[in-house]
Amino acid sequence: MYDLPFLKNVKRKEGESIRQWAKRIGVEHDQWLALYEKGRYEEKELSSEEKAELIEYSKLIEDQIKKIQKERR
């Protein structure tokens, strides 16, 4: 799987799907979720373009998570 270190900072609850997690923390992004699920759950290899997209979307989501965490303090 792809290294997405920011996911370690915002834990999913037991039994929580990736889509439920994204909705709960306020970072829903359909394209990122589709790519993540394809690589993680469908065990399909992402193309080079898809990998680049996943990384770019991940950076945006990481920034969103940091902003949300900062606002909650």
mmCIF file of N, CA and C in Angstrom:
data_model
loop_
_atom_site.group_PDB
_atom_site.id
_atom_site.type_symbol
_atom_site.label_atom_id
_atom_site.label_comp_id
_atom_site.label_asym_id
_atom_site.label_seq_id
_atom_site.Cartn_x
_atom_site.Cartn_y
_atom_site.Cartn_z
ATOM 1 N N MET A 1 0.855 -1.185 0.000
ATOM 2 C CA MET A 1 0.000 0.000 0.000
ATOM 3 C C MET A 1 0.882 1.222 0.000
ATOM 4 N N TYR A 2 0.266 2.352 -0.140
ATOM 5 C CA TYR A 2 0.969 3.611 -0.280
ATOM 6 C C TYR A 2 1.141 4.246 1.090
ATOM 7 N N ASP A 3 2.278 4.851 1.293
ATOM 8 C CA ASP A 3 2.581 5.458 2.578
ATOM 9 C C ASP A 3 1.848 6.784 2.707
ATOM 10 N N LEU A 4 0.886 6.828 3.583
ATOM 11 C CA LEU A 4 0.125 8.045 3.843
ATOM 12 C C LEU A 4 0.237 8.349 5.333
ATOM 13 N N PRO A 5 1.373 8.919 5.749
ATOM 14 C CA PRO A 5 1.649 9.079 7.177
ATOM 15 C C PRO A 5 0.610 9.890 7.943
ATOM 16 N N PHE A 6 -0.058 10.821 7.279
ATOM 17 C CA PHE A 6 -1.035 11.628 7.996
ATOM 18 C C PHE A 6 -2.210 10.811 8.500
ATOM 19 N N LEU A 7 -2.441 9.635 7.897
ATOM 20 C CA LEU A 7 -3.537 8.788 8.362
ATOM 21 C C LEU A 7 -3.284 8.257 9.760
ATOM 22 N N LYS A 8 -2.019 8.180 10.142
ATOM 23 C CA LYS A 8 -1.684 7.689 11.478
ATOM 24 C C LYS A 8 -2.054 8.696 12.568
ATOM 25 N N ASN A 9 -2.189 9.973 12.193
ATOM 26 C CA ASN A 9 -2.490 11.022 13.163
ATOM 27 C C ASN A 9 -3.977 11.144 13.473
ATOM 28 N N VAL A 10 -4.803 10.601 12.609
ATOM 29 C CA VAL A 10 -6.252 10.664 12.801
ATOM 30 C C VAL A 10 -6.775 9.240 12.667
ATOM 31 N N LYS A 11 -6.894 8.582 13.779
ATOM 32 C CA LYS A 11 -7.243 7.159 13.793
ATOM 33 C C LYS A 11 -8.682 6.907 13.380
ATOM 34 N N ARG A 12 -8.858 5.803 12.679
ATOM 35 C CA ARG A 12 -10.205 5.342 12.378
ATOM 36 C C ARG A 12 -10.710 4.546 13.572
ATOM 37 N N LYS A 13 -12.010 4.630 13.789
ATOM 38 C CA LYS A 13 -12.623 3.858 14.862
ATOM 39 C C LYS A 13 -12.755 2.413 14.400
ATOM 40 N N GLU A 14 -12.819 1.510 15.357
ATOM 41 C CA GLU A 14 -12.966 0.095 15.033
ATOM 42 C C GLU A 14 -14.231 -0.112 14.205
ATOM 43 N N GLY A 15 -14.090 -0.811 13.091
ATOM 44 C CA GLY A 15 -15.210 -1.104 12.218
ATOM 45 C C GLY A 15 -15.623 0.045 11.310
ATOM 46 N N GLU A 16 -14.899 1.154 11.375
ATOM 47 C CA GLU A 16 -15.236 2.329 10.574
ATOM 48 C C GLU A 16 -14.621 2.210 9.181
ATOM 49 N N SER A 17 -15.432 2.399 8.152
ATOM 50 C CA SER A 17 -14.907 2.348 6.788
ATOM 51 C C SER A 17 -14.112 3.620 6.500
ATOM 52 N N ILE A 18 -13.330 3.584 5.433
ATOM 53 C CA ILE A 18 -12.552 4.771 5.066
ATOM 54 C C ILE A 18 -13.486 5.923 4.716
ATOM 55 N N ARG A 19 -14.618 5.622 4.096
ATOM 56 C CA ARG A 19 -15.576 6.676 3.751
ATOM 57 C C ARG A 19 -16.250 7.249 4.999
ATOM 58 N N GLN A 20 -16.564 6.404 5.968
ATOM 59 C CA GLN A 20 -17.140 6.888 7.226
ATOM 60 C C GLN A 20 -16.128 7.757 7.965
ATOM 61 N N TRP A 21 -14.872 7.314 7.983
ATOM 62 C CA TRP A 21 -13.796 8.067 8.627
ATOM 63 C C TRP A 21 -13.654 9.442 7.991
ATOM 64 N N ALA A 22 -13.608 9.481 6.646
ATOM 65 C CA ALA A 22 -13.439 10.747 5.936
ATOM 66 C C ALA A 22 -14.594 11.698 6.241
ATOM 67 N N LYS A 23 -15.805 11.155 6.266
ATOM 68 C CA LYS A 23 -16.967 11.995 6.572
ATOM 69 C C LYS A 23 -16.899 12.508 8.010
ATOM 70 N N ARG A 24 -16.536 11.631 8.937
ATOM 71 C CA ARG A 24 -16.482 12.020 10.358
ATOM 72 C C ARG A 24 -15.486 13.139 10.600
ATOM 73 N N ILE A 25 -14.331 13.071 9.937
ATOM 74 C CA ILE A 25 -13.321 14.106 10.195
ATOM 75 C C ILE A 25 -13.441 15.296 9.236
ATOM 76 N N GLY A 26 -14.386 15.206 8.289
ATOM 77 C CA GLY A 26 -14.669 16.353 7.436
ATOM 78 C C GLY A 26 -13.753 16.532 6.243
ATOM 79 N N VAL A 27 -13.222 15.438 5.701
ATOM 80 C CA VAL A 27 -12.324 15.552 4.550
ATOM 81 C C VAL A 27 -12.767 14.654 3.395
ATOM 82 N N GLU A 28 -14.050 14.596 3.167
ATOM 83 C CA GLU A 28 -14.554 13.765 2.077
ATOM 84 C C GLU A 28 -13.995 14.259 0.739
ATOM 85 N N HIS A 29 -13.506 13.355 -0.022
ATOM 86 C CA HIS A 29 -12.983 13.670 -1.355
ATOM 87 C C HIS A 29 -13.138 12.413 -2.190
ATOM 88 N N ASP A 30 -14.143 12.392 -3.043
ATOM 89 C CA ASP A 30 -14.512 11.171 -3.763
ATOM 90 C C ASP A 30 -13.390 10.592 -4.604
ATOM 91 N N GLN A 31 -12.647 11.435 -5.317
ATOM 92 C CA GLN A 31 -11.586 10.911 -6.181
ATOM 93 C C GLN A 31 -10.477 10.266 -5.340
ATOM 94 N N TRP A 32 -10.092 10.901 -4.243
ATOM 95 C CA TRP A 32 -9.062 10.338 -3.365
ATOM 96 C C TRP A 32 -9.550 9.007 -2.791
ATOM 97 N N LEU A 33 -10.791 8.988 -2.338
ATOM 98 C CA LEU A 33 -11.341 7.761 -1.768
ATOM 99 C C LEU A 33 -11.361 6.642 -2.800
ATOM 100 N N ALA A 34 -11.743 6.955 -4.030
ATOM 101 C CA ALA A 34 -11.791 5.941 -5.086
ATOM 102 C C ALA A 34 -10.401 5.367 -5.355
ATOM 103 N N LEU A 35 -9.401 6.226 -5.425
ATOM 104 C CA LEU A 35 -8.032 5.754 -5.666
ATOM 105 C C LEU A 35 -7.517 4.948 -4.477
ATOM 106 N N TYR A 36 -7.776 5.436 -3.275
ATOM 107 C CA TYR A 36 -7.343 4.735 -2.065
ATOM 108 C C TYR A 36 -7.966 3.344 -2.014
ATOM 109 N N GLU A 37 -9.281 3.286 -2.239
ATOM 110 C CA GLU A 37 -9.985 2.001 -2.187
ATOM 111 C C GLU A 37 -9.494 1.053 -3.279
ATOM 112 N N LYS A 38 -9.218 1.569 -4.449
ATOM 113 C CA LYS A 38 -8.721 0.737 -5.542
ATOM 114 C C LYS A 38 -7.406 0.076 -5.158
ATOM 115 N N GLY A 39 -6.489 0.855 -4.615
ATOM 116 C CA GLY A 39 -5.186 0.319 -4.231
ATOM 117 C C GLY A 39 -5.222 -0.523 -2.964
ATOM 118 N N ARG A 40 -6.078 -0.165 -2.046
ATOM 119 C CA ARG A 40 -6.098 -0.823 -0.742
ATOM 120 C C ARG A 40 -6.993 -2.063 -0.707
ATOM 121 N N TYR A 41 -8.202 -1.904 -1.172
ATOM 122 C CA TYR A 41 -9.189 -2.967 -1.003
ATOM 123 C C TYR A 41 -9.383 -3.833 -2.242
ATOM 124 N N GLU A 42 -9.259 -3.226 -3.409
ATOM 125 C CA GLU A 42 -9.414 -4.001 -4.633
ATOM 126 C C GLU A 42 -8.091 -4.654 -5.039
ATOM 127 N N GLU A 43 -7.034 -4.254 -4.337
ATOM 128 C CA GLU A 43 -5.693 -4.793 -4.565
ATOM 129 C C GLU A 43 -5.294 -4.700 -6.037
ATOM 130 N N LYS A 44 -5.661 -3.577 -6.657
ATOM 131 C CA LYS A 44 -5.274 -3.322 -8.038
ATOM 132 C C LYS A 44 -4.107 -2.344 -8.033
ATOM 133 N N GLU A 45 -3.221 -2.511 -8.968
ATOM 134 C CA GLU A 45 -2.086 -1.615 -9.090
ATOM 135 C C GLU A 45 -2.555 -0.297 -9.699
ATOM 136 N N LEU A 46 -2.195 0.801 -9.058
ATOM 137 C CA LEU A 46 -2.529 2.106 -9.602
ATOM 138 C C LEU A 46 -1.525 2.464 -10.693
ATOM 139 N N SER A 47 -1.999 3.149 -11.712
ATOM 140 C CA SER A 47 -1.103 3.615 -12.763
ATOM 141 C C SER A 47 -0.220 4.733 -12.203
ATOM 142 N N SER A 48 0.795 5.095 -12.921
ATOM 143 C CA SER A 48 1.676 6.189 -12.492
ATOM 144 C C SER A 48 0.885 7.473 -12.304
ATOM 145 N N GLU A 49 -0.048 7.729 -13.200
ATOM 146 C CA GLU A 49 -0.887 8.926 -13.097
ATOM 147 C C GLU A 49 -1.763 8.866 -11.855
ATOM 148 N N GLU A 50 -2.336 7.709 -11.590
ATOM 149 C CA GLU A 50 -3.189 7.554 -10.407
ATOM 150 C C GLU A 50 -2.383 7.715 -9.129
ATOM 151 N N LYS A 51 -1.172 7.174 -9.108
ATOM 152 C CA LYS A 51 -0.314 7.333 -7.931
ATOM 153 C C LYS A 51 -0.006 8.801 -7.684
ATOM 154 N N ALA A 52 0.293 9.531 -8.763
ATOM 155 C CA ALA A 52 0.577 10.962 -8.636
ATOM 156 C C ALA A 52 -0.654 11.708 -8.122
ATOM 157 N N GLU A 53 -1.833 11.341 -8.635
ATOM 158 C CA GLU A 53 -3.079 11.949 -8.164
ATOM 159 C C GLU A 53 -3.309 11.648 -6.688
ATOM 160 N N LEU A 54 -3.104 10.400 -6.295
ATOM 161 C CA LEU A 54 -3.309 10.005 -4.909
ATOM 162 C C LEU A 54 -2.400 10.813 -3.991
ATOM 163 N N ILE A 55 -1.156 10.990 -4.381
ATOM 164 C CA ILE A 55 -0.211 11.775 -3.577
ATOM 165 C C ILE A 55 -0.665 13.227 -3.492
ATOM 166 N N GLU A 56 -1.064 13.796 -4.619
ATOM 167 C CA GLU A 56 -1.507 15.196 -4.630
ATOM 168 C C GLU A 56 -2.752 15.386 -3.770
ATOM 169 N N TYR A 57 -3.739 14.515 -3.937
ATOM 170 C CA TYR A 57 -4.948 14.590 -3.123
ATOM 171 C C TYR A 57 -4.612 14.380 -1.644
ATOM 172 N N SER A 58 -3.673 13.482 -1.371
ATOM 173 C CA SER A 58 -3.287 13.205 0.015
ATOM 174 C C SER A 58 -2.701 14.437 0.676
ATOM 175 N N LYS A 59 -1.919 15.186 -0.081
ATOM 176 C CA LYS A 59 -1.344 16.430 0.460
ATOM 177 C C LYS A 59 -2.450 17.421 0.797
ATOM 178 N N LEU A 60 -3.438 17.527 -0.071
ATOM 179 C CA LEU A 60 -4.563 18.427 0.188
ATOM 180 C C LEU A 60 -5.346 17.995 1.426
ATOM 181 N N ILE A 61 -5.577 16.702 1.534
ATOM 182 C CA ILE A 61 -6.318 16.178 2.684
ATOM 183 C C ILE A 61 -5.514 16.358 3.965
ATOM 184 N N GLU A 62 -4.206 16.127 3.897
ATOM 185 C CA GLU A 62 -3.356 16.347 5.071
ATOM 186 C C GLU A 62 -3.465 17.793 5.537
ATOM 187 N N ASP A 63 -3.447 18.731 4.596
ATOM 188 C CA ASP A 63 -3.594 20.148 4.947
ATOM 189 C C ASP A 63 -4.952 20.411 5.585
ATOM 190 N N GLN A 64 -6.009 19.770 5.049
ATOM 191 C CA GLN A 64 -7.349 19.916 5.619
ATOM 192 C C GLN A 64 -7.375 19.397 7.051
ATOM 193 N N ILE A 65 -6.775 18.244 7.285
ATOM 194 C CA ILE A 65 -6.754 17.649 8.621
ATOM 195 C C ILE A 65 -6.032 18.568 9.591
ATOM 196 N N LYS A 66 -4.890 19.099 9.182
ATOM 197 C CA LYS A 66 -4.134 20.021 10.046
ATOM 198 C C LYS A 66 -4.964 21.246 10.381
ATOM 199 N N LYS A 67 -5.675 21.775 9.387
ATOM 200 C CA LYS A 67 -6.512 22.955 9.614
ATOM 201 C C LYS A 67 -7.631 22.635 10.597
ATOM 202 N N ILE A 68 -8.290 21.505 10.409
ATOM 203 C CA ILE A 68 -9.377 21.102 11.302
ATOM 204 C C ILE A 68 -8.857 20.921 12.724
ATOM 205 N N GLN A 69 -7.705 20.247 12.865
ATOM 206 C CA GLN A 69 -7.135 20.025 14.187
ATOM 207 C C GLN A 69 -6.776 21.353 14.858
ATOM 208 N N LYS A 70 -6.251 22.287 14.097
ATOM 209 C CA LYS A 70 -5.875 23.592 14.631
ATOM 210 C C LYS A 70 -7.112 24.352 15.099
ATOM 211 N N GLU A 71 -8.198 24.269 14.318
ATOM 212 C CA GLU A 71 -9.443 24.953 14.675
ATOM 213 C C GLU A 71 -10.066 24.364 15.934
ATOM 214 N N ARG A 72 -9.851 23.099 16.196
ATOM 215 C CA ARG A 72 -10.458 22.427 17.357
ATOM 216 C C ARG A 72 -9.702 22.699 18.652
ATOM 217 N N ARG A 73 -8.529 23.274 18.532
ATOM 218 C CA ARG A 73 -7.730 23.554 19.756
ATOM 219 C C ARG A 73 -8.159 24.817 20.419
#
